[in-house]
Each structure stands twice: as structure tokens, then as C-alpha cells.
PDB file of C-alpha atoms in Angstrom:
ATOM      1  CA  MET A 186     -20.835 -24.374   9.035  1.00  0.00           C
ATOM      2  CA  SER A 187     -20.269 -27.880   7.845  1.00  0.00           C
ATOM      3  CA  ILE A 188     -18.364 -29.019   4.800  1.00  0.00           C
ATOM      4  CA  THR A 189     -20.369 -31.260   2.584  1.00  0.00           C
ATOM      5  CA  LYS A 190     -18.979 -34.088   0.510  1.00  0.00           C
ATOM      6  CA  SER A 191     -19.338 -32.094  -2.713  1.00  0.00           C
ATOM      7  CA  ASN A 192     -17.426 -29.211  -1.149  1.00  0.00           C
ATOM      8  CA  GLN A 193     -14.689 -31.592   0.062  1.00  0.00           C
ATOM      9  CA  GLN A 194     -14.431 -33.020  -3.441  1.00  0.00           C
ATOM     10  CA  LEU A 195     -14.155 -29.513  -4.887  1.00  0.00           C
ATOM     11  CA  ILE A 196     -11.427 -28.626  -2.364  1.00  0.00           C
ATOM     12  CA  ARG A 197      -9.447 -31.771  -3.318  1.00  0.00           C
ATOM     13  CA  GLU A 198      -9.763 -30.964  -7.013  1.00  0.00           C
ATOM     14  CA  LEU A 199      -8.607 -27.401  -6.404  1.00  0.00           C
ATOM     15  CA  HIS A 200      -5.599 -28.662  -4.375  1.00  0.00           C
ATOM     16  CA  GLU A 201      -4.653 -30.992  -7.235  1.00  0.00           C
ATOM     17  CA  GLU A 202      -5.005 -28.180  -9.736  1.00  0.00           C
ATOM     18  CA  VAL A 203      -2.833 -25.904  -7.573  1.00  0.00           C
ATOM     19  CA  LYS A 204      -0.150 -28.643  -7.410  1.00  0.00           C
ATOM     20  CA  ALA A 205      -0.250 -29.069 -11.189  1.00  0.00           C
ATOM     21  CA  LEU A 206      -0.077 -25.302 -11.764  1.00  0.00           C
ATOM     22  CA  ARG A 207       2.877 -24.972  -9.365  1.00  0.00           C
ATOM     23  CA  ALA A 208       4.744 -27.750 -11.209  1.00  0.00           C
ATOM     24  CA  GLU A 209       4.000 -26.093 -14.542  1.00  0.00           C
ATOM     25  CA  ASN A 210       5.108 -22.740 -13.112  1.00  0.00           C
ATOM     26  CA  ARG A 211       8.451 -24.259 -11.991  1.00  0.00           C
ATOM     27  CA  ALA A 212       8.993 -25.785 -15.433  1.00  0.00           C
ATOM     28  CA  LEU A 213       8.191 -22.505 -17.176  1.00  0.00           C
ATOM     29  CA  ARG A 214      10.484 -20.527 -14.846  1.00  0.00           C
ATOM     30  CA  LYS A 215      13.316 -22.964 -15.604  1.00  0.00           C
ATOM     31  CA  LEU A 216      12.645 -22.607 -19.330  1.00  0.00           C
ATOM     32  CA  VAL A 217      12.696 -18.799 -19.073  1.00  0.00           C
ATOM     33  CA  LYS A 218      15.961 -18.936 -17.105  1.00  0.00           C
ATOM     34  CA  ASP A 219      17.572 -21.239 -19.698  1.00  0.00           C
ATOM     35  CA  LEU A 220      16.425 -19.021 -22.563  1.00  0.00           C
ATOM     36  CA  GLU A 221      17.717 -15.875 -20.821  1.00  0.00           C
ATOM     37  CA  GLU A 222      21.107 -17.538 -20.307  1.00  0.00           C
ATOM     38  CA  LYS A 223      21.200 -18.542 -23.948  1.00  0.00           C
ATOM     39  CA  LEU A 224      20.242 -15.030 -25.001  1.00  0.00           C
ATOM     40  CA  ASN A 225      23.048 -13.540 -22.882  1.00  0.00           C
ATOM     41  CA  THR A 226      25.803 -15.562 -24.579  1.00  0.00           C
ATOM     42  CA  ASN A 227      28.178 -13.782 -26.916  1.00  0.00           C
ATOM     43  CA  SER A 228      31.672 -14.286 -28.289  1.00  0.00           C
ATOM     44  CA  TYR A 229      33.256 -13.330 -24.959  1.00  0.00           C
ATOM     45  CA  ASN A 230      31.552 -15.962 -22.811  1.00  0.00           C
ATOM     46  CA  SER A 231      30.925 -18.783 -25.294  1.00  0.00           C
ATOM     47  CA  SER A 232      32.344 -20.400 -28.392  1.00  0.00           C
ATOM     48  CA  LYS A 233      30.307 -18.173 -30.707  1.00  0.00           C
ATOM     49  CA  SER A 234      32.170 -16.262 -33.370  1.00  0.00           C
ATOM     50  CA  PRO A 235      32.163 -12.454 -33.069  1.00  0.00           C
ATOM     51  CA  SER A 236      30.131 -12.175 -36.257  1.00  0.00           C
ATOM     52  CA  GLN A 237      27.217 -13.835 -34.462  1.00  0.00           C
ATOM     53  CA  ASP A 238      27.156 -11.389 -31.548  1.00  0.00           C
ATOM     54  CA  PRO A 239      23.743  -9.769 -31.254  1.00  0.00           C
ATOM     55  CA  ASN A 240      23.591  -5.984 -31.635  1.00  0.00           C
ATOM     56  CA  ARG A 241      27.206  -5.740 -32.746  1.00  0.00           C
ATOM     57  CA  SER A 242      28.190  -2.601 -34.567  1.00  0.00           C
ATOM     58  CA  ARG A 243      28.422  -3.161 -38.267  1.00  0.00           C
ATOM     59  CA  LYS A 244      30.495  -1.051 -40.610  1.00  0.00           C
ATOM     60  CA  GLY A 245      28.563   0.833 -43.224  1.00  0.00           C
ATOM     61  CA  LYS A 246      29.187   0.438 -46.914  1.00  0.00           C
ATOM     62  CA  LYS A 247      32.102   2.411 -48.290  1.00  0.00           C
ATOM     63  CA  LYS A 248      31.046   5.453 -50.283  1.00  0.00           C
ATOM     64  CA  PRO A 249      32.323   5.458 -53.860  1.00  0.00           C
ATOM     65  CA  SER A 250      35.300   7.736 -54.460  1.00  0.00           C
ATOM     66  CA  GLU A 251      35.201  10.568 -56.948  1.00  0.00           C
ATOM     67  CA  LYS A 252      38.776   9.764 -58.020  1.00  0.00           C
ATOM     68  CA  LYS A 253      39.601   7.528 -60.958  1.00  0.00           C
ATOM     69  CA  GLN A 254      41.324   4.216 -60.405  1.00  0.00           C
ATOM     70  CA  GLY A 255      45.091   4.048 -60.707  1.00  0.00           C
ATOM     71  CA  ALA A 256      47.818   6.596 -60.147  1.00  0.00           C
ATOM     72  CA  GLN A 257      46.660  10.135 -59.543  1.00  0.00           C
ATOM     73  CA  LYS A 258      48.005  13.206 -61.354  1.00  0.00           C
ATOM     74  CA  GLY A 259      51.172  14.625 -59.844  1.00  0.00           C
ATOM     75  CA  ARG A 260      52.388  11.283 -58.522  1.00  0.00           C
ATOM     76  CA  LYS A 261      56.086  10.617 -59.114  1.00  0.00           C
ATOM     77  CA  GLY A 262      56.512   7.253 -60.773  1.00  0.00           C
ATOM     78  CA  HIS A 263      59.044   4.542 -59.994  1.00  0.00           C
ATOM     79  CA  ASP A 264      60.005   3.715 -63.571  1.00  0.00           C
ATOM     80  CA  LEU A 265      63.623   3.185 -64.545  1.00  0.00           C
ATOM     81  CA  ASP A 266      65.391   6.283 -65.750  1.00  0.00           C
ATOM     82  CA  GLN A 267      65.667   6.368 -69.551  1.00  0.00           C
ATOM     83  CA  GLN A 268      69.422   7.053 -69.374  1.00  0.00           C
ATOM     84  CA  LEU A 269      69.858   3.943 -67.252  1.00  0.00           C
ATOM     85  CA  LEU A 270      67.933   1.872 -69.794  1.00  0.00           C
ATOM     86  CA  ILE A 271      70.161   3.116 -72.617  1.00  0.00           C
ATOM     87  CA  TYR A 272      73.256   2.258 -70.545  1.00  0.00           C
ATOM     88  CA  ILE A 273      71.951  -1.270 -69.849  1.00  0.00           C
ATOM     89  CA  LYS A 274      71.192  -1.856 -73.550  1.00  0.00           C
ATOM     90  CA  ASN A 275      74.648  -0.624 -74.560  1.00  0.00           C
ATOM     91  CA  PHE A 276      76.269  -2.795 -71.914  1.00  0.00           C
ATOM     92  CA  ARG A 277      74.429  -5.856 -73.209  1.00  0.00           C
ATOM     93  CA  VAL A 278      75.470  -5.136 -76.780  1.00  0.00           C
ATOM     94  CA  SER A 279      79.088  -4.595 -75.689  1.00  0.00           C
ATOM     95  CA  PHE A 280      79.086  -7.812 -73.695  1.00  0.00           C
ATOM     96  CA  VAL A 281      77.629  -9.815 -76.571  1.00  0.00           C
ATOM     97  CA  LEU A 282      80.223  -8.383 -78.975  1.00  0.00           C
ATOM     98  CA  PHE A 283      82.989  -9.190 -76.482  1.00  0.00           C
ATOM     99  CA  VAL A 284      81.834 -12.809 -76.181  1.00  0.00           C
ATOM    100  CA  VAL A 285      81.485 -13.179 -79.954  1.00  0.00           C
ATOM    101  CA  ASN A 286      85.049 -11.861 -80.465  1.00  0.00           C
ATOM    102  CA  LYS A 287      86.465 -14.256 -77.854  1.00  0.00           C
ATOM    103  CA  VAL A 288      84.705 -17.206 -79.440  1.00  0.00           C
ATOM    104  CA  ALA A 289      85.819 -16.109 -82.900  1.00  0.00           C
ATOM    105  CA  GLU A 290      89.459 -15.961 -81.754  1.00  0.00           C
ATOM    106  CA  ARG A 291      89.356 -19.632 -80.809  1.00  0.00           C
ATOM    107  CA  LEU A 292      87.855 -20.877 -84.038  1.00  0.00           C
ATOM    108  CA  PRO A 293      90.411 -22.675 -86.271  1.00  0.00           C
ATOM    109  CA  PHE A 294      89.649 -20.921 -89.574  1.00  0.00           C
TER     110      PHE A 294
END
């Protein structure tokens, strides 16, 4: 069995094609590896913020409450006691009258 020139040429072409395919295969494997590494990055092993983590658990929307806004019935308030308010008003009036009397004592007429 002898190898003819056309067969030798075909063998050379196939060898060249195999070399080219191997080089392309290496490049594609490197690309896949780089993309897998990029896909595996998250906020723990990169500078990504936690909000950009893939498949992170997200809180659901809050369900609306059946209660009205503001203070609920039965809640004890923190307002000032009415007796205390009356005392403060009386104290102010007394103080003002005291000051007016002192000023009036010093007037020359």
C-alpha cells in the first residue's frame, strides 16, 4: 500500500486542521474557565455589593395592616396632666404679677 501525493496532501491538510482545532479548543476552554470564575463571584469573594449577589433571598412585600394609622384604642397617652397645666399657667401669671409689682415700686410717680 503506497501513499500517493494526493493522499499525502490530504494528510497534511488534516494535520493543519487538527492543529487549528486544538488551538481553538484551548482558547474556548480558557474562555469557559474565565466565564465560570466570573459567574462564581459574589459579595464574599469580590468587591460586588451584596445587592448584586445572584440568587440572593429577597424579602417579600409587606402585607397591608388592617389597623388604622396612629395610636390604637386603649393606648395610654403621654400628654401633660391637666392639673399640671393649670398649675403652670397660674405660676406664670403669679410671676408676671410679681415682676410688674417690683417694677411699679421703683417707678418715681
